[in-house]
Amino acid sequence: MFVDCHSHVVPSGDDGAATIEDGRALCVSAARHGTSVLFATPHVWPHLPLTPERERAVRASFEQVRAGAGLELRLGFELTPTRALLAEDPHRYALEGTDRVLVEVDFAGPAEPVFAVAEHIERAGLRPVIAHPERTEAVLDDPAVADELAARGWAVQVNASSLTGRHGPEIEQLGWSLVERGVADIVASDGHRSTRPAHLDEAYRLVHERVGDRALSLFDGSAVGVTPSRTEARVASRG
Ligand SMILES: [Fe+2]
């Protein structure tokens, strides 16, 4: 039932899955925990950009993982803000089948770079999804930055692992504040490896406990334009 728009289950030279087998195991585990559509979003880092050569390798790995994933696996990317991205057409980074682009807030330093990249994404006719602001220095220092991101009309994505306390009490508390105040639109796993899997079920249970039926829209893909009915139609059409 869950749509997870953020994970690192495809080997891509970053800190996510290291092998095809590891990637498939992460997908199979996600499916067992209730995820039906999973976006693999390899990092696009300042020091690891998406060169044509890397993109070919990522797409080949993606196809291999998808073949044994046991759920609907789609490809996207997670952008770390850089000036170089401002000179690129962001369409190549879109979450497959949507008009959304996942971009994180830098873990350290000011938030200005994410605003610049998100505005660039919008100018291209696409819509930013802002990854895990609750884990970043800028937003921990000043939570109003998250409100400002949301006020721009950008989808704010909180990590499931923040809500379950994996990243410590300060991040847990900020994550919950974003969910309870309605600033967050999406909960995603940001799953990287077997010790940090792409699971959403525990976070969904906790969010449902706190906010009731409003929890569903944070997990069902509606905030990234993947509606459950369309998902079911896609799966059905693949026979
Ligand atoms: Fe990530």
PDB file of C-alpha atoms and ligand atoms in Angstrom:
ATOM      1  CA  MET A   1       0.000   0.000   0.000  1.00  0.00           C
ATOM      2  CA  PHE A   2       2.931   2.390   0.510  1.00  0.00           C
ATOM      3  CA  VAL A   3       4.659   4.491  -2.122  1.00  0.00           C
ATOM      4  CA  ASP A   4       8.232   5.226  -1.056  1.00  0.00           C
ATOM      5  CA  CYS A   5       9.800   8.047  -3.076  1.00  0.00           C
ATOM      6  CA  HIS A   6      13.298   7.953  -1.591  1.00  0.00           C
ATOM      7  CA  SER A   7      15.728   5.036  -1.311  1.00  0.00           C
ATOM      8  CA  HIS A   8      19.188   3.896  -2.286  1.00  0.00           C
ATOM      9  CA  VAL A   9      18.514   0.323  -3.377  1.00  0.00           C
ATOM     10  CA  VAL A  10      20.306   0.468  -6.742  1.00  0.00           C
ATOM     11  CA  PRO A  11      24.103   0.193  -6.802  1.00  0.00           C
ATOM     12  CA  SER A  12      25.403   3.480  -8.168  1.00  0.00           C
ATOM     13  CA  GLY A  13      28.803   4.112  -6.585  1.00  0.00           C
ATOM     14  CA  ASP A  14      27.324   5.954  -3.611  1.00  0.00           C
ATOM     15  CA  ASP A  15      26.654   4.784  -0.035  1.00  0.00           C
ATOM     16  CA  GLY A  16      23.553   2.758  -0.924  1.00  0.00           C
ATOM     17  CA  ALA A  17      23.275  -0.881  -1.981  1.00  0.00           C
ATOM     18  CA  ALA A  18      26.669  -2.258  -2.963  1.00  0.00           C
ATOM     19  CA  THR A  19      25.531  -5.133  -5.186  1.00  0.00           C
ATOM     20  CA  ILE A  20      22.555  -6.159  -7.322  1.00  0.00           C
ATOM     21  CA  GLU A  21      21.787  -8.925  -4.816  1.00  0.00           C
ATOM     22  CA  ASP A  22      21.797  -6.461  -1.917  1.00  0.00           C
ATOM     23  CA  GLY A  23      19.541  -4.128  -3.866  1.00  0.00           C
ATOM     24  CA  ARG A  24      17.044  -6.859  -4.677  1.00  0.00           C
ATOM     25  CA  ALA A  25      17.014  -8.009  -1.053  1.00  0.00           C
ATOM     26  CA  LEU A  26      16.212  -4.454   0.070  1.00  0.00           C
ATOM     27  CA  CYS A  27      13.324  -4.318  -2.411  1.00  0.00           C
ATOM     28  CA  VAL A  28      11.946  -7.705  -1.406  1.00  0.00           C
ATOM     29  CA  SER A  29      12.131  -6.666   2.239  1.00  0.00           C
ATOM     30  CA  ALA A  30      10.356  -3.382   1.456  1.00  0.00           C
ATOM     31  CA  ALA A  31       7.570  -5.286  -0.304  1.00  0.00           C
ATOM     32  CA  ARG A  32       7.178  -7.562   2.731  1.00  0.00           C
ATOM     33  CA  HIS A  33       6.773  -4.454   4.860  1.00  0.00           C
ATOM     34  CA  GLY A  34       3.960  -3.081   2.735  1.00  0.00           C
ATOM     35  CA  THR A  35       5.634  -0.986   0.033  1.00  0.00           C
ATOM     36  CA  SER A  36       4.153  -1.460  -3.435  1.00  0.00           C
ATOM     37  CA  VAL A  37       5.972   1.287  -5.351  1.00  0.00           C
ATOM     38  CA  LEU A  38       9.580   2.103  -4.505  1.00  0.00           C
ATOM     39  CA  PHE A  39      11.668   4.821  -6.097  1.00  0.00           C
ATOM     40  CA  ALA A  40      15.396   4.152  -6.207  1.00  0.00           C
ATOM     41  CA  THR A  41      17.061   7.548  -5.911  1.00  0.00           C
ATOM     42  CA  PRO A  42      20.860   7.332  -6.257  1.00  0.00           C
ATOM     43  CA  HIS A  43      22.734  10.304  -4.864  1.00  0.00           C
ATOM     44  CA  VAL A  44      23.895  13.043  -7.197  1.00  0.00           C
ATOM     45  CA  TRP A  45      26.673  14.507  -5.082  1.00  0.00           C
ATOM     46  CA  PRO A  46      29.018  17.414  -5.825  1.00  0.00           C
ATOM     47  CA  HIS A  47      31.872  14.901  -6.022  1.00  0.00           C
ATOM     48  CA  LEU A  48      29.774  12.197  -7.737  1.00  0.00           C
ATOM     49  CA  PRO A  49      27.733  13.851 -10.471  1.00  0.00           C
ATOM     50  CA  LEU A  50      25.611  11.949 -12.964  1.00  0.00           C
ATOM     51  CA  THR A  51      28.022  11.757 -15.874  1.00  0.00           C
ATOM     52  CA  PRO A  52      26.728   9.990 -18.998  1.00  0.00           C
ATOM     53  CA  GLU A  53      28.950   7.044 -18.124  1.00  0.00           C
ATOM     54  CA  ARG A  54      27.580   6.815 -14.569  1.00  0.00           C
ATOM     55  CA  GLU A  55      24.027   7.195 -15.792  1.00  0.00           C
ATOM     56  CA  ARG A  56      24.456   4.261 -18.173  1.00  0.00           C
ATOM     57  CA  ALA A  57      25.819   2.121 -15.330  1.00  0.00           C
ATOM     58  CA  VAL A  58      23.026   3.194 -12.936  1.00  0.00           C
ATOM     59  CA  ARG A  59      20.326   2.442 -15.492  1.00  0.00           C
ATOM     60  CA  ALA A  60      21.822  -0.994 -16.202  1.00  0.00           C
ATOM     61  CA  SER A  61      21.953  -1.782 -12.464  1.00  0.00           C
ATOM     62  CA  PHE A  62      18.422  -0.489 -12.038  1.00  0.00           C
ATOM     63  CA  GLU A  63      17.113  -2.895 -14.684  1.00  0.00           C
ATOM     64  CA  GLN A  64      18.857  -5.791 -12.967  1.00  0.00           C
ATOM     65  CA  VAL A  65      17.504  -4.922  -9.522  1.00  0.00           C
ATOM     66  CA  ARG A  66      14.030  -4.312 -10.912  1.00  0.00           C
ATOM     67  CA  ALA A  67      13.923  -7.807 -12.430  1.00  0.00           C
ATOM     68  CA  GLY A  68      14.009  -9.352  -8.945  1.00  0.00           C
ATOM     69  CA  ALA A  69      12.484  -6.587  -6.871  1.00  0.00           C
ATOM     70  CA  GLY A  70       9.066  -8.073  -6.092  1.00  0.00           C
ATOM     71  CA  LEU A  71       7.479  -4.619  -6.226  1.00  0.00           C
ATOM     72  CA  GLU A  72       7.141  -1.792  -8.711  1.00  0.00           C
ATOM     73  CA  LEU A  73      10.603  -0.233  -8.791  1.00  0.00           C
ATOM     74  CA  ARG A  74      11.028   3.151 -10.425  1.00  0.00           C
ATOM     75  CA  LEU A  75      14.130   5.254 -10.949  1.00  0.00           C
ATOM     76  CA  GLY A  76      14.799   8.794  -9.768  1.00  0.00           C
ATOM     77  CA  PHE A  77      17.700  10.633  -8.205  1.00  0.00           C
ATOM     78  CA  GLU A  78      18.427  12.601  -5.042  1.00  0.00           C
ATOM     79  CA  LEU A  79      20.150  15.886  -5.719  1.00  0.00           C
ATOM     80  CA  THR A  80      22.503  17.540  -3.293  1.00  0.00           C
ATOM     81  CA  PRO A  81      22.352  21.246  -4.142  1.00  0.00           C
ATOM     82  CA  THR A  82      25.274  22.556  -6.227  1.00  0.00           C
ATOM     83  CA  ARG A  83      25.765  25.494  -8.540  1.00  0.00           C
ATOM     84  CA  ALA A  84      26.494  23.054 -11.381  1.00  0.00           C
ATOM     85  CA  LEU A  85      22.902  21.775 -11.215  1.00  0.00           C
ATOM     86  CA  LEU A  86      21.632  25.278 -11.995  1.00  0.00           C
ATOM     87  CA  ALA A  87      23.120  24.961 -15.476  1.00  0.00           C
ATOM     88  CA  GLU A  88      21.380  21.643 -16.184  1.00  0.00           C
ATOM     89  CA  ASP A  89      17.924  20.623 -17.329  1.00  0.00           C
ATOM     90  CA  PRO A  90      16.508  18.891 -14.222  1.00  0.00           C
ATOM     91  CA  HIS A  91      14.165  16.669 -16.243  1.00  0.00           C
ATOM     92  CA  ARG A  92      16.837  13.958 -16.321  1.00  0.00           C
ATOM     93  CA  TYR A  93      16.532  13.656 -12.533  1.00  0.00           C
ATOM     94  CA  ALA A  94      12.741  13.419 -12.263  1.00  0.00           C
ATOM     95  CA  LEU A  95      11.114  10.618 -10.302  1.00  0.00           C
ATOM     96  CA  GLU A  96      10.039   8.205 -13.038  1.00  0.00           C
ATOM     97  CA  GLY A  97       6.464   8.709 -14.174  1.00  0.00           C
ATOM     98  CA  THR A  98       6.072  11.987 -12.257  1.00  0.00           C
ATOM     99  CA  ASP A  99       6.975  15.664 -12.606  1.00  0.00           C
ATOM    100  CA  ARG A 100       8.792  15.680  -9.227  1.00  0.00           C
ATOM    101  CA  VAL A 101      12.496  16.023  -8.488  1.00  0.00           C
ATOM    102  CA  LEU A 102      13.954  14.982  -5.135  1.00  0.00           C
ATOM    103  CA  VAL A 103      16.441  17.466  -3.708  1.00  0.00           C
ATOM    104  CA  GLU A 104      17.889  17.376  -0.221  1.00  0.00           C
ATOM    105  CA  VAL A 105      18.704  20.173   2.160  1.00  0.00           C
ATOM    106  CA  ASP A 106      22.467  20.183   2.791  1.00  0.00           C
ATOM    107  CA  PHE A 107      23.262  18.425   6.070  1.00  0.00           C
ATOM    108  CA  ALA A 108      25.568  21.280   7.086  1.00  0.00           C
ATOM    109  CA  GLY A 109      25.592  24.943   6.250  1.00  0.00           C
ATOM    110  CA  PRO A 110      22.856  27.345   5.216  1.00  0.00           C
ATOM    111  CA  ALA A 111      19.629  26.454   3.389  1.00  0.00           C
ATOM    112  CA  GLU A 112      20.047  28.929   0.521  1.00  0.00           C
ATOM    113  CA  PRO A 113      21.415  26.329  -1.932  1.00  0.00           C
ATOM    114  CA  VAL A 114      18.278  24.165  -1.718  1.00  0.00           C
ATOM    115  CA  PHE A 115      16.090  27.197  -2.413  1.00  0.00           C
ATOM    116  CA  ALA A 116      18.169  27.992  -5.505  1.00  0.00           C
ATOM    117  CA  VAL A 117      17.972  24.449  -6.875  1.00  0.00           C
ATOM    118  CA  ALA A 118      14.268  24.092  -6.060  1.00  0.00           C
ATOM    119  CA  GLU A 119      13.526  27.369  -7.850  1.00  0.00           C
ATOM    120  CA  HIS A 120      15.517  26.091 -10.832  1.00  0.00           C
ATOM    121  CA  ILE A 121      13.447  22.888 -10.834  1.00  0.00           C
ATOM    122  CA  GLU A 122      10.258  24.972 -10.801  1.00  0.00           C
ATOM    123  CA  ARG A 123      11.437  27.191 -13.663  1.00  0.00           C
ATOM    124  CA  ALA A 124      11.867  23.994 -15.692  1.00  0.00           C
ATOM    125  CA  GLY A 125       8.189  23.189 -15.111  1.00  0.00           C
ATOM    126  CA  LEU A 126       8.830  20.507 -12.515  1.00  0.00           C
ATOM    127  CA  ARG A 127       8.042  20.288  -8.809  1.00  0.00           C
ATOM    128  CA  PRO A 128      10.621  19.835  -6.057  1.00  0.00           C
ATOM    129  CA  VAL A 129      10.340  17.329  -3.243  1.00  0.00           C
ATOM    130  CA  ILE A 130      12.505  18.488  -0.336  1.00  0.00           C
ATOM    131  CA  ALA A 131      14.259  15.547   1.344  1.00  0.00           C
ATOM    132  CA  HIS A 132      14.630  15.212   5.123  1.00  0.00           C
ATOM    133  CA  PRO A 133      14.929  18.844   6.279  1.00  0.00           C
ATOM    134  CA  GLU A 134      14.618  17.559   9.872  1.00  0.00           C
ATOM    135  CA  ARG A 135      18.083  16.038   9.610  1.00  0.00           C
ATOM    136  CA  THR A 136      19.867  19.228   8.625  1.00  0.00           C
ATOM    137  CA  GLU A 137      21.756  21.861  10.554  1.00  0.00           C
ATOM    138  CA  ALA A 138      19.907  24.760   8.930  1.00  0.00           C
ATOM    139  CA  VAL A 139      16.450  23.480   9.873  1.00  0.00           C
ATOM    140  CA  LEU A 140      17.437  22.166  13.311  1.00  0.00           C
ATOM    141  CA  ASP A 141      18.791  25.662  14.027  1.00  0.00           C
ATOM    142  CA  ASP A 142      15.674  27.343  12.657  1.00  0.00           C
ATOM    143  CA  PRO A 143      12.642  25.106  12.044  1.00  0.00           C
ATOM    144  CA  ALA A 144      10.872  28.022  10.328  1.00  0.00           C
ATOM    145  CA  VAL A 145      13.045  27.243   7.288  1.00  0.00           C
ATOM    146  CA  ALA A 146      10.944  24.090   6.790  1.00  0.00           C
ATOM    147  CA  ASP A 147       7.772  26.163   6.962  1.00  0.00           C
ATOM    148  CA  GLU A 148       9.216  28.474   4.332  1.00  0.00           C
ATOM    149  CA  LEU A 149      10.015  25.538   2.040  1.00  0.00           C
ATOM    150  CA  ALA A 150       6.441  24.277   2.451  1.00  0.00           C
ATOM    151  CA  ALA A 151       5.033  27.787   1.926  1.00  0.00           C
ATOM    152  CA  ARG A 152       6.661  27.811  -1.507  1.00  0.00           C
ATOM    153  CA  GLY A 153       4.351  24.942  -2.377  1.00  0.00           C
ATOM    154  CA  TRP A 154       7.162  22.408  -2.324  1.00  0.00           C
ATOM    155  CA  ALA A 155       6.509  18.946  -0.922  1.00  0.00           C
ATOM    156  CA  VAL A 156       8.440  18.364   2.293  1.00  0.00           C
ATOM    157  CA  GLN A 157       9.612  14.784   2.884  1.00  0.00           C
ATOM    158  CA  VAL A 158      10.477  13.504   6.365  1.00  0.00           C
ATOM    159  CA  ASN A 159      12.403  10.253   6.862  1.00  0.00           C
ATOM    160  CA  ALA A 160      10.623   7.313   8.481  1.00  0.00           C
ATOM    161  CA  SER A 161      13.839   6.683  10.412  1.00  0.00           C
ATOM    162  CA  SER A 162      13.687  10.177  11.901  1.00  0.00           C
ATOM    163  CA  LEU A 163      10.217   9.436  13.288  1.00  0.00           C
ATOM    164  CA  THR A 164      11.291   6.082  14.736  1.00  0.00           C
ATOM    165  CA  GLY A 165      14.160   7.751  16.573  1.00  0.00           C
ATOM    166  CA  ARG A 166      17.083   6.320  14.632  1.00  0.00           C
ATOM    167  CA  HIS A 167      18.801   9.678  14.232  1.00  0.00           C
ATOM    168  CA  GLY A 168      18.451  10.803  17.844  1.00  0.00           C
ATOM    169  CA  PRO A 169      15.899  12.674  19.928  1.00  0.00           C
ATOM    170  CA  GLU A 170      16.410  16.140  18.456  1.00  0.00           C
ATOM    171  CA  ILE A 171      15.764  14.972  14.877  1.00  0.00           C
ATOM    172  CA  GLU A 172      12.907  12.745  16.062  1.00  0.00           C
ATOM    173  CA  GLN A 173      11.231  15.680  17.762  1.00  0.00           C
ATOM    174  CA  LEU A 174      11.651  17.995  14.773  1.00  0.00           C
ATOM    175  CA  GLY A 175      10.383  15.302  12.394  1.00  0.00           C
ATOM    176  CA  TRP A 176       7.269  14.818  14.499  1.00  0.00           C
ATOM    177  CA  SER A 177       6.716  18.539  14.726  1.00  0.00           C
ATOM    178  CA  LEU A 178       6.743  18.781  10.913  1.00  0.00           C
ATOM    179  CA  VAL A 179       4.252  15.909  10.655  1.00  0.00           C
ATOM    180  CA  GLU A 180       1.916  17.102  13.391  1.00  0.00           C
ATOM    181  CA  ARG A 181       1.900  20.726  12.218  1.00  0.00           C
ATOM    182  CA  GLY A 182       1.089  19.635   8.674  1.00  0.00           C
ATOM    183  CA  VAL A 183       4.360  20.978   7.240  1.00  0.00           C
ATOM    184  CA  ALA A 184       5.442  17.537   6.018  1.00  0.00           C
ATOM    185  CA  ASP A 185       3.654  16.086   2.981  1.00  0.00           C
ATOM    186  CA  ILE A 186       5.524  12.808   2.630  1.00  0.00           C
ATOM    187  CA  VAL A 187       7.228  10.174   4.754  1.00  0.00           C
ATOM    188  CA  ALA A 188       9.840   8.115   2.891  1.00  0.00           C
ATOM    189  CA  SER A 189      12.414   5.564   3.994  1.00  0.00           C
ATOM    190  CA  ASP A 190      15.712   6.842   2.563  1.00  0.00           C
ATOM    191  CA  GLY A 191      16.679   3.180   2.956  1.00  0.00           C
ATOM    192  CA  HIS A 192      20.332   2.471   2.223  1.00  0.00           C
ATOM    193  CA  ARG A 193      21.261  -1.019   3.443  1.00  0.00           C
ATOM    194  CA  SER A 194      19.999  -3.989   5.431  1.00  0.00           C
ATOM    195  CA  THR A 195      20.723  -2.226   8.719  1.00  0.00           C
ATOM    196  CA  ARG A 196      18.836   0.832   7.453  1.00  0.00           C
ATOM    197  CA  PRO A 197      16.144  -0.789   5.307  1.00  0.00           C
ATOM    198  CA  ALA A 198      13.497   0.746   3.065  1.00  0.00           C
ATOM    199  CA  HIS A 199      10.630   0.133   5.481  1.00  0.00           C
ATOM    200  CA  LEU A 200       7.645   2.388   6.108  1.00  0.00           C
ATOM    201  CA  ASP A 201       5.270   0.201   8.117  1.00  0.00           C
ATOM    202  CA  GLU A 202       6.496   1.084  11.601  1.00  0.00           C
ATOM    203  CA  ALA A 203       6.518   4.820  10.859  1.00  0.00           C
ATOM    204  CA  TYR A 204       3.033   4.546   9.346  1.00  0.00           C
ATOM    205  CA  ARG A 205       1.736   2.881  12.496  1.00  0.00           C
ATOM    206  CA  LEU A 206       3.219   5.634  14.668  1.00  0.00           C
ATOM    207  CA  VAL A 207       1.973   8.450  12.416  1.00  0.00           C
ATOM    208  CA  HIS A 208      -1.510   6.935  12.319  1.00  0.00           C
ATOM    209  CA  GLU A 209      -1.505   6.787  16.107  1.00  0.00           C
ATOM    210  CA  ARG A 210      -0.743  10.494  16.303  1.00  0.00           C
ATOM    211  CA  VAL A 211      -2.661  12.046  13.407  1.00  0.00           C
ATOM    212  CA  GLY A 212      -5.263   9.438  12.519  1.00  0.00           C
ATOM    213  CA  ASP A 213      -6.436   8.958   8.948  1.00  0.00           C
ATOM    214  CA  ARG A 214      -4.470  11.979   7.761  1.00  0.00           C
ATOM    215  CA  ALA A 215      -1.490   9.600   7.924  1.00  0.00           C
ATOM    216  CA  LEU A 216      -2.470   7.875   4.700  1.00  0.00           C
ATOM    217  CA  SER A 217      -1.707  10.799   2.402  1.00  0.00           C
ATOM    218  CA  LEU A 218       1.849  10.935   3.772  1.00  0.00           C
ATOM    219  CA  PHE A 219       2.498   7.365   2.652  1.00  0.00           C
ATOM    220  CA  ASP A 220       0.289   6.598  -0.346  1.00  0.00           C
ATOM    221  CA  GLY A 221       2.127   8.470  -3.092  1.00  0.00           C
ATOM    222  CA  SER A 222      -0.570  11.072  -3.608  1.00  0.00           C
ATOM    223  CA  ALA A 223       1.880  13.859  -2.715  1.00  0.00           C
ATOM    224  CA  VAL A 224       4.163  12.870  -5.603  1.00  0.00           C
ATOM    225  CA  GLY A 225       1.324  12.283  -8.030  1.00  0.00           C
ATOM    226  CA  VAL A 226       1.365   8.505  -7.792  1.00  0.00           C
ATOM    227  CA  THR A 227      -2.159   7.659  -6.749  1.00  0.00           C
ATOM    228  CA  PRO A 228      -2.983   4.232  -5.382  1.00  0.00           C
ATOM    229  CA  SER A 229      -5.571   3.585  -8.073  1.00  0.00           C
ATOM    230  CA  ARG A 230      -3.111   4.481 -10.807  1.00  0.00           C
ATOM    231  CA  THR A 231      -0.535   2.279  -9.144  1.00  0.00           C
ATOM    232  CA  GLU A 232      -2.906  -0.646  -9.088  1.00  0.00           C
ATOM    233  CA  ALA A 233      -3.779   0.012 -12.722  1.00  0.00           C
ATOM    234  CA  ARG A 234      -0.108   0.004 -13.685  1.00  0.00           C
ATOM    235  CA  VAL A 235       0.567  -3.222 -11.826  1.00  0.00           C
ATOM    236  CA  ALA A 236      -2.546  -4.806 -13.310  1.00  0.00           C
ATOM    237  CA  SER A 237      -1.605  -3.694 -16.829  1.00  0.00           C
ATOM    238  CA  ARG A 238       1.742  -5.439 -16.459  1.00  0.00           C
ATOM    239  CA  GLY A 239      -0.316  -8.550 -15.935  1.00  0.00           C
TER     240      GLY A 239
HETATM  241 FE    FE B   1      18.767   9.795   0.531  1.00  0.00          FE
END
